[in-house]
mmCIF file with all atom_site columns, C-alpha atoms in Angstrom:
data_model
loop_
_atom_site.group_PDB
_atom_site.id
_atom_site.type_symbol
_atom_site.label_atom_id
_atom_site.label_alt_id
_atom_site.label_comp_id
_atom_site.label_asym_id
_atom_site.label_entity_id
_atom_site.label_seq_id
_atom_site.pdbx_PDB_ins_code
_atom_site.Cartn_x
_atom_site.Cartn_y
_atom_site.Cartn_z
_atom_site.occupancy
_atom_site.B_iso_or_equiv
_atom_site.pdbx_formal_charge
_atom_site.auth_seq_id
_atom_site.auth_comp_id
_atom_site.auth_asym_id
_atom_site.auth_atom_id
_atom_site.pdbx_PDB_model_num
ATOM 1   C CA . MET A 1 1   ? 269.574 118.778 124.353 1.00 50.00 ? 1   MET A CA 1
ATOM 2   C CA . ARG A 1 2   ? 267.867 121.973 123.122 1.00 51.00 ? 2   ARG A CA 1
ATOM 3   C CA . SER A 1 3   ? 265.426 119.708 121.320 1.00 52.00 ? 3   SER A CA 1
ATOM 4   C CA . SER A 1 4   ? 264.631 117.771 124.393 1.00 52.00 ? 4   SER A CA 1
ATOM 5   C CA . ARG A 1 5   ? 264.046 121.090 126.226 1.00 54.00 ? 5   ARG A CA 1
ATOM 6   C CA . THR A 1 6   ? 261.798 122.407 123.381 1.00 57.00 ? 6   THR A CA 1
ATOM 7   C CA . PHE A 1 7   ? 260.036 119.172 123.670 1.00 47.00 ? 7   PHE A CA 1
ATOM 8   C CA . VAL A 1 8   ? 259.430 119.431 127.454 1.00 47.00 ? 8   VAL A CA 1
ATOM 9   C CA . GLU A 1 9   ? 258.345 123.155 127.272 1.00 53.00 ? 9   GLU A CA 1
ATOM 10  C CA . TRP A 1 10  ? 255.917 122.290 124.204 1.00 44.00 ? 10  TRP A CA 1
ATOM 11  C CA . LEU A 1 11  ? 254.631 119.234 126.376 1.00 43.00 ? 11  LEU A CA 1
ATOM 12  C CA . LEU A 1 12  ? 254.009 121.512 129.654 1.00 47.00 ? 12  LEU A CA 1
ATOM 13  C CA . SER A 1 13  ? 252.463 124.072 127.258 1.00 52.00 ? 13  SER A CA 1
ATOM 14  C CA . SER A 1 14  ? 249.973 121.685 125.832 1.00 49.00 ? 14  SER A CA 1
ATOM 15  C CA . TRP A 1 15  ? 249.146 120.536 129.081 1.00 46.00 ? 15  TRP A CA 1
ATOM 16  C CA . ALA A 1 16  ? 248.481 124.011 130.469 1.00 46.00 ? 16  ALA A CA 1
ATOM 17  C CA . THR A 1 17  ? 246.268 124.712 127.449 1.00 50.00 ? 17  THR A CA 1
ATOM 18  C CA . LYS A 1 18  ? 244.292 121.440 128.194 1.00 47.00 ? 18  LYS A CA 1
ATOM 19  C CA . LEU A 1 19  ? 244.055 122.276 131.871 1.00 44.00 ? 19  LEU A CA 1
ATOM 20  C CA . GLY A 1 20  ? 242.857 125.819 131.189 1.00 49.00 ? 20  GLY A CA 1
ATOM 21  C CA . SER A 1 21  ? 240.354 124.295 128.878 1.00 47.00 ? 21  SER A CA 1
ATOM 22  C CA . LEU A 1 22  ? 239.097 121.784 131.505 1.00 40.00 ? 22  LEU A CA 1
ATOM 23  C CA . ALA A 1 23  ? 238.958 124.725 134.169 1.00 46.00 ? 23  ALA A CA 1
ATOM 24  C CA . LEU A 1 24  ? 236.704 126.706 131.560 1.00 41.00 ? 24  LEU A CA 1
ATOM 25  C CA . VAL A 1 25  ? 234.358 123.767 131.043 1.00 40.00 ? 25  VAL A CA 1
ATOM 26  C CA . VAL A 1 26  ? 234.109 123.092 135.011 1.00 42.00 ? 26  VAL A CA 1
ATOM 27  C CA . THR A 1 27  ? 233.317 126.749 135.519 1.00 40.00 ? 27  THR A CA 1
ATOM 28  C CA . ILE A 1 28  ? 230.519 126.610 132.741 1.00 41.00 ? 28  ILE A CA 1
ATOM 29  C CA . VAL A 1 29  ? 228.972 123.688 134.445 1.00 37.00 ? 29  VAL A CA 1
ATOM 30  C CA . VAL A 1 30  ? 229.120 125.217 137.963 1.00 37.00 ? 30  VAL A CA 1
ATOM 31  C CA . ILE A 1 31  ? 227.436 128.500 136.691 1.00 37.00 ? 31  ILE A CA 1
ATOM 32  C CA . SER A 1 32  ? 224.835 126.428 134.838 1.00 37.00 ? 32  SER A CA 1
ATOM 33  C CA . VAL A 1 33  ? 223.970 124.657 138.073 1.00 38.00 ? 33  VAL A CA 1
ATOM 34  C CA . ALA A 1 34  ? 224.119 127.661 140.137 1.00 40.00 ? 34  ALA A CA 1
ATOM 35  C CA . THR A 1 35  ? 221.651 129.721 137.991 1.00 42.00 ? 35  THR A CA 1
ATOM 36  C CA . GLY A 1 36  ? 219.146 126.941 138.244 1.00 46.00 ? 36  GLY A CA 1
ATOM 37  C CA . ASP A 1 37  ? 217.501 124.203 136.343 1.00 48.00 ? 37  ASP A CA 1
ATOM 38  C CA . ASP A 1 38  ? 215.332 125.239 133.276 1.00 49.00 ? 38  ASP A CA 1
ATOM 39  C CA . SER A 1 39  ? 213.357 122.185 133.070 1.00 53.00 ? 39  SER A CA 1
ATOM 40  C CA . GLU A 1 40  ? 209.601 121.977 132.448 1.00 53.00 ? 40  GLU A CA 1
ATOM 41  C CA . SER A 1 41  ? 209.238 121.041 135.985 1.00 50.00 ? 41  SER A CA 1
ATOM 42  C CA . ASN A 1 42  ? 211.368 123.939 137.263 1.00 53.00 ? 42  ASN A CA 1
ATOM 43  C CA . ARG A 1 43  ? 209.608 126.478 135.126 1.00 53.00 ? 43  ARG A CA 1
ATOM 44  C CA . ALA A 1 44  ? 206.139 125.157 136.483 1.00 51.00 ? 44  ALA A CA 1
ATOM 45  C CA . ARG A 1 45  ? 207.440 125.625 139.817 1.00 53.00 ? 45  ARG A CA 1
ATOM 46  C CA . ARG A 1 46  ? 208.410 129.107 139.250 1.00 62.00 ? 46  ARG A CA 1
ATOM 47  C CA . HIS A 1 47  ? 205.013 129.646 137.450 1.00 85.00 ? 47  HIS A CA 1
ATOM 48  C CA . ILE A 1 48  ? 202.873 128.650 140.265 1.00 93.00 ? 48  ILE A CA 1
ATOM 49  C CA . GLU A 1 49  ? 204.532 131.051 142.662 1.00 95.00 ? 49  GLU A CA 1
ATOM 50  C CA . GLY A 1 50  ? 202.597 134.249 142.822 1.00 96.00 ? 50  GLY A CA 1
ATOM 51  C CA . SER A 1 51  ? 198.864 135.395 143.552 1.00 96.00 ? 51  SER A CA 1
ATOM 52  C CA . TRP A 1 52  ? 195.718 134.064 142.042 1.00 97.00 ? 52  TRP A CA 1
ATOM 53  C CA . TRP A 1 53  ? 192.120 135.131 141.933 1.00 96.00 ? 53  TRP A CA 1
ATOM 54  C CA . GLN A 1 54  ? 190.178 131.613 142.418 1.00 94.00 ? 54  GLN A CA 1
ATOM 55  C CA . SER A 1 55  ? 186.616 130.671 141.835 1.00 92.00 ? 55  SER A CA 1
ATOM 56  C CA . ILE A 1 56  ? 185.078 127.860 143.754 1.00 90.00 ? 56  ILE A CA 1
ATOM 57  C CA . GLU A 1 57  ? 181.900 125.760 142.785 1.00 89.00 ? 57  GLU A CA 1
ATOM 58  C CA . GLN A 1 58  ? 180.849 123.756 145.783 1.00 84.00 ? 58  GLN A CA 1
ATOM 59  C CA . GLU A 1 59  ? 177.765 122.351 147.506 1.00 78.00 ? 59  GLU A CA 1
ATOM 60  C CA . GLY A 1 60  ? 176.122 125.522 149.482 1.00 75.00 ? 60  GLY A CA 1
ATOM 61  C CA . GLY A 1 61  ? 176.996 127.980 146.426 1.00 79.00 ? 61  GLY A CA 1
ATOM 62  C CA . PRO A 1 62  ? 179.961 129.470 144.593 1.00 84.00 ? 62  PRO A CA 1
ATOM 63  C CA . THR A 1 63  ? 182.546 131.562 146.405 1.00 86.00 ? 63  THR A CA 1
ATOM 64  C CA . GLN A 1 64  ? 185.800 133.281 145.549 1.00 91.00 ? 64  GLN A CA 1
ATOM 65  C CA . ALA A 1 65  ? 189.253 133.319 147.148 1.00 92.00 ? 65  ALA A CA 1
ATOM 66  C CA . LEU A 1 66  ? 192.725 135.066 146.740 1.00 95.00 ? 66  LEU A CA 1
ATOM 67  C CA . VAL A 1 67  ? 195.496 132.454 146.927 1.00 96.00 ? 67  VAL A CA 1
ATOM 68  C CA . SER A 1 68  ? 199.296 133.231 146.939 1.00 96.00 ? 68  SER A CA 1
ATOM 69  C CA . PHE A 1 69  ? 201.978 130.526 146.533 1.00 96.00 ? 69  PHE A CA 1
ATOM 70  C CA . ALA A 1 70  ? 205.326 131.436 147.861 1.00 96.00 ? 70  ALA A CA 1
ATOM 71  C CA . GLU A 1 71  ? 208.927 129.711 147.422 1.00 93.00 ? 71  GLU A CA 1
ATOM 72  C CA . GLY A 1 72  ? 209.458 126.885 149.700 1.00 93.00 ? 72  GLY A CA 1
ATOM 73  C CA . GLY A 1 73  ? 205.858 125.706 149.637 1.00 96.00 ? 73  GLY A CA 1
ATOM 74  C CA . VAL A 1 74  ? 204.018 128.093 151.544 1.00 97.00 ? 74  VAL A CA 1
ATOM 75  C CA . ILE A 1 75  ? 200.485 129.017 150.653 1.00 96.00 ? 75  ILE A CA 1
ATOM 76  C CA . VAL A 1 76  ? 198.348 131.935 152.059 1.00 96.00 ? 76  VAL A CA 1
ATOM 77  C CA . ALA A 1 77  ? 194.637 132.496 151.102 1.00 94.00 ? 77  ALA A CA 1
ATOM 78  C CA . THR A 1 78  ? 191.562 134.333 152.083 1.00 92.00 ? 78  THR A CA 1
ATOM 79  C CA . ALA A 1 79  ? 188.109 133.026 151.170 1.00 88.00 ? 79  ALA A CA 1
ATOM 80  C CA . ASN A 1 80  ? 184.679 134.740 151.369 1.00 83.00 ? 80  ASN A CA 1
ATOM 81  C CA . PHE A 1 81  ? 182.841 131.539 152.453 1.00 69.00 ? 81  PHE A CA 1
ATOM 82  C CA . PRO A 1 82  ? 179.218 132.677 152.915 1.00 65.00 ? 82  PRO A CA 1
ATOM 83  C CA . GLY A 1 83  ? 177.823 132.604 156.467 1.00 66.00 ? 83  GLY A CA 1
ATOM 84  C CA . SER A 1 84  ? 181.011 132.336 158.450 1.00 69.00 ? 84  SER A CA 1
ATOM 85  C CA . SER A 1 85  ? 183.698 134.446 160.070 1.00 87.00 ? 85  SER A CA 1
ATOM 86  C CA . GLN A 1 86  ? 187.037 132.936 159.717 1.00 88.00 ? 86  GLN A CA 1
ATOM 87  C CA . SER A 1 87  ? 190.920 133.574 159.695 1.00 92.00 ? 87  SER A CA 1
ATOM 88  C CA . SER A 1 88  ? 193.050 133.561 156.564 1.00 92.00 ? 88  SER A CA 1
ATOM 89  C CA . PHE A 1 89  ? 194.104 130.144 155.270 1.00 95.00 ? 89  PHE A CA 1
ATOM 90  C CA . GLN A 1 90  ? 197.777 129.283 155.761 1.00 97.00 ? 90  GLN A CA 1
ATOM 91  C CA . GLY A 1 91  ? 199.246 126.035 154.583 1.00 97.00 ? 91  GLY A CA 1
ATOM 92  C CA . THR A 1 92  ? 201.738 124.418 152.227 1.00 97.00 ? 92  THR A CA 1
ATOM 93  C CA . TRP A 1 93  ? 201.764 123.302 148.612 1.00 97.00 ? 93  TRP A CA 1
ATOM 94  C CA . THR A 1 94  ? 204.020 120.882 146.785 1.00 96.00 ? 94  THR A CA 1
ATOM 95  C CA . GLN A 1 95  ? 204.538 119.927 143.050 1.00 95.00 ? 95  GLN A CA 1
ATOM 96  C CA . THR A 1 96  ? 203.246 116.532 142.168 1.00 96.00 ? 96  THR A CA 1
ATOM 97  C CA . GLY A 1 97  ? 203.942 116.218 138.370 1.00 95.00 ? 97  GLY A CA 1
ATOM 98  C CA . PRO A 1 98  ? 205.164 118.529 135.604 1.00 92.00 ? 98  PRO A CA 1
ATOM 99  C CA . ARG A 1 99  ? 202.293 121.071 135.747 1.00 94.00 ? 99  ARG A CA 1
ATOM 100 C CA . GLU A 1 100 ? 200.492 119.459 138.793 1.00 96.00 ? 100 GLU A CA 1
ATOM 101 C CA . PHE A 1 101 ? 200.276 120.506 142.550 1.00 97.00 ? 101 PHE A CA 1
ATOM 102 C CA . ALA A 1 102 ? 198.582 119.650 145.631 1.00 97.00 ? 102 ALA A CA 1
ATOM 103 C CA . TRP A 1 103 ? 197.927 122.049 148.740 1.00 96.00 ? 103 TRP A CA 1
ATOM 104 C CA . THR A 1 104 ? 196.566 121.889 152.243 1.00 97.00 ? 104 THR A CA 1
ATOM 105 C CA . SER A 1 105 ? 195.586 124.800 154.217 1.00 96.00 ? 105 SER A CA 1
ATOM 106 C CA . LEU A 1 106 ? 193.788 125.493 157.576 1.00 96.00 ? 106 LEU A CA 1
ATOM 107 C CA . SER A 1 107 ? 191.618 128.433 158.707 1.00 95.00 ? 107 SER A CA 1
ATOM 108 C CA . PHE A 1 108 ? 189.980 129.169 162.180 1.00 95.00 ? 108 PHE A CA 1
ATOM 109 C CA . VAL A 1 109 ? 186.192 129.601 162.308 1.00 93.00 ? 109 VAL A CA 1
ATOM 110 C CA . TYR A 1 110 ? 184.498 131.978 164.897 1.00 93.00 ? 110 TYR A CA 1
ATOM 111 C CA . ASP A 1 111 ? 181.003 132.331 165.752 1.00 90.00 ? 111 ASP A CA 1
ATOM 112 C CA . ASP A 1 112 ? 179.176 135.674 165.708 1.00 88.00 ? 112 ASP A CA 1
ATOM 113 C CA . ALA A 1 113 ? 180.364 136.388 169.450 1.00 89.00 ? 113 ALA A CA 1
ATOM 114 C CA . GLY A 1 114 ? 184.000 135.853 168.131 1.00 89.00 ? 114 GLY A CA 1
ATOM 115 C CA . ASP A 1 115 ? 184.500 132.385 169.907 1.00 92.00 ? 115 ASP A CA 1
ATOM 116 C CA . HIS A 1 116 ? 186.645 129.977 168.272 1.00 94.00 ? 116 HIS A CA 1
ATOM 117 C CA . ILE A 1 117 ? 184.276 126.943 167.225 1.00 93.00 ? 117 ILE A CA 1
ATOM 118 C CA . GLY A 1 118 ? 186.267 125.102 164.617 1.00 95.00 ? 118 GLY A CA 1
ATOM 119 C CA . ILE A 1 119 ? 188.790 124.770 161.793 1.00 95.00 ? 119 ILE A CA 1
ATOM 120 C CA . VAL A 1 120 ? 188.276 124.403 158.113 1.00 92.00 ? 120 VAL A CA 1
ATOM 121 C CA . ARG A 1 121 ? 190.754 122.469 156.239 1.00 95.00 ? 121 ARG A CA 1
ATOM 122 C CA . VAL A 1 122 ? 191.004 122.410 152.396 1.00 94.00 ? 122 VAL A CA 1
ATOM 123 C CA . HIS A 1 123 ? 192.743 119.905 150.248 1.00 95.00 ? 123 HIS A CA 1
ATOM 124 C CA . ASP A 1 124 ? 193.108 120.920 146.525 1.00 95.00 ? 124 ASP A CA 1
ATOM 125 C CA . GLU A 1 125 ? 194.958 119.311 143.488 1.00 97.00 ? 125 GLU A CA 1
ATOM 126 C CA . LEU A 1 126 ? 195.400 121.280 140.420 1.00 96.00 ? 126 LEU A CA 1
ATOM 127 C CA . GLU A 1 127 ? 196.800 121.366 137.162 1.00 97.00 ? 127 GLU A CA 1
ATOM 128 C CA . LEU A 1 128 ? 198.589 124.741 135.697 1.00 96.00 ? 128 LEU A CA 1
ATOM 129 C CA . ALA A 1 129 ? 197.856 125.647 132.229 1.00 96.00 ? 129 ALA A CA 1
ATOM 130 C CA . ARG A 1 130 ? 200.853 125.616 129.856 1.00 93.00 ? 130 ARG A CA 1
ATOM 131 C CA . ASP A 1 131 ? 200.843 129.397 129.619 1.00 93.00 ? 131 ASP A CA 1
ATOM 132 C CA . GLY A 1 132 ? 201.140 129.538 133.350 1.00 94.00 ? 132 GLY A CA 1
ATOM 133 C CA . GLN A 1 133 ? 198.290 132.014 133.580 1.00 95.00 ? 133 GLN A CA 1
ATOM 134 C CA . SER A 1 134 ? 195.526 129.881 134.919 1.00 97.00 ? 134 SER A CA 1
ATOM 135 C CA . PHE A 1 135 ? 194.764 126.777 136.818 1.00 97.00 ? 135 PHE A CA 1
ATOM 136 C CA . SER A 1 136 ? 192.025 124.432 137.540 1.00 97.00 ? 136 SER A CA 1
ATOM 137 C CA . GLY A 1 137 ? 191.461 121.406 139.682 1.00 96.00 ? 137 GLY A CA 1
ATOM 138 C CA . ASN A 1 138 ? 189.557 119.654 142.316 1.00 95.00 ? 138 ASN A CA 1
ATOM 139 C CA . GLY A 1 139 ? 189.293 119.973 146.160 1.00 93.00 ? 139 GLY A CA 1
ATOM 140 C CA . LYS A 1 140 ? 187.604 119.012 149.392 1.00 93.00 ? 140 LYS A CA 1
ATOM 141 C CA . VAL A 1 141 ? 186.784 121.024 152.422 1.00 91.00 ? 141 VAL A CA 1
ATOM 142 C CA . GLU A 1 142 ? 186.633 119.462 155.716 1.00 94.00 ? 142 GLU A CA 1
ATOM 143 C CA . LEU A 1 143 ? 185.299 120.781 159.091 1.00 93.00 ? 143 LEU A CA 1
ATOM 144 C CA . LEU A 1 144 ? 187.533 119.956 162.283 1.00 96.00 ? 144 LEU A CA 1
ATOM 145 C CA . ASP A 1 145 ? 186.693 120.791 166.015 1.00 95.00 ? 145 ASP A CA 1
ATOM 146 C CA . VAL A 1 146 ? 188.653 123.194 167.895 1.00 95.00 ? 146 VAL A CA 1
ATOM 147 C CA . ASP A 1 147 ? 191.307 120.543 168.806 1.00 95.00 ? 147 ASP A CA 1
ATOM 148 C CA . GLY A 1 148 ? 191.700 119.452 165.192 1.00 94.00 ? 148 GLY A CA 1
ATOM 149 C CA . THR A 1 149 ? 189.598 116.273 165.286 1.00 96.00 ? 149 THR A CA 1
ATOM 150 C CA . PHE A 1 150 ? 187.878 115.426 162.018 1.00 96.00 ? 150 PHE A CA 1
ATOM 151 C CA . VAL A 1 151 ? 183.977 116.325 162.159 1.00 96.00 ? 151 VAL A CA 1
ATOM 152 C CA . MET A 1 152 ? 182.694 116.091 158.600 1.00 94.00 ? 152 MET A CA 1
ATOM 153 C CA . GLU A 1 153 ? 183.531 116.590 155.032 1.00 92.00 ? 153 GLU A CA 1
ATOM 154 C CA . LEU A 1 154 ? 181.708 119.195 153.308 1.00 86.00 ? 154 LEU A CA 1
ATOM 155 C CA . GLY A 1 155 ? 182.100 117.453 149.788 1.00 82.00 ? 155 GLY A CA 1
ATOM 156 C CA . ASP A 1 156 ? 184.021 118.250 146.694 1.00 89.00 ? 156 ASP A CA 1
ATOM 157 C CA . SER A 1 157 ? 184.633 121.404 144.877 1.00 91.00 ? 157 SER A CA 1
ATOM 158 C CA . GLU A 1 158 ? 185.836 122.409 141.533 1.00 94.00 ? 158 GLU A CA 1
ATOM 159 C CA . VAL A 1 159 ? 188.251 125.127 141.457 1.00 95.00 ? 159 VAL A CA 1
ATOM 160 C CA . HIS A 1 160 ? 189.448 127.504 138.687 1.00 97.00 ? 160 HIS A CA 1
ATOM 161 C CA . ALA A 1 161 ? 191.834 130.469 138.961 1.00 96.00 ? 161 ALA A CA 1
ATOM 162 C CA . VAL A 1 162 ? 193.700 133.132 137.027 1.00 97.00 ? 162 VAL A CA 1
ATOM 163 C CA . ARG A 1 163 ? 196.950 134.750 137.903 1.00 97.00 ? 163 ARG A CA 1
ATOM 164 C CA . ILE A 1 164 ? 196.959 138.402 139.315 1.00 96.00 ? 164 ILE A CA 1
ATOM 165 C CA . ASN A 1 165 ? 199.465 140.158 137.168 1.00 93.00 ? 165 ASN A CA 1
ATOM 166 C CA . PRO A 1 166 ? 200.846 143.599 137.736 1.00 91.00 ? 166 PRO A CA 1
ATOM 167 C CA . GLU A 1 167 ? 199.170 146.350 135.728 1.00 89.00 ? 167 GLU A CA 1
#
């Protein structure tokens, strides 16, 4: 009888060890998932977030912008388009490929008297450099009336940007 009890104790002890190992594996998997995916796609998503100094080559001459990408797909930008008074741009961005992104943003345009006369809508597609410190791409600028109805396209633009890093 003693040997059968010893066998049962050994069996229970063995199962306890296996269940403990299984619990450890499950815990490691849960922690790995909770701390985030480190795939190239996720690293790129993290790398686009931040603020950028952007140069824009377009019809009517070059201009510059400050663009910030926030977690959750929010974009805020300020551009120095010559000859216009306008609000900052606000919009949304999404990842379209491993290092590829697209965004759409809107800005209100005002005349010299401060009256709202239209809306500028910008669509850009970009590719993030492998080091995450610059991007380039193409965009288009559209003019809308005050109600948001399309009026005209201003043409294509070429964009280049460098990350603004803390100093």
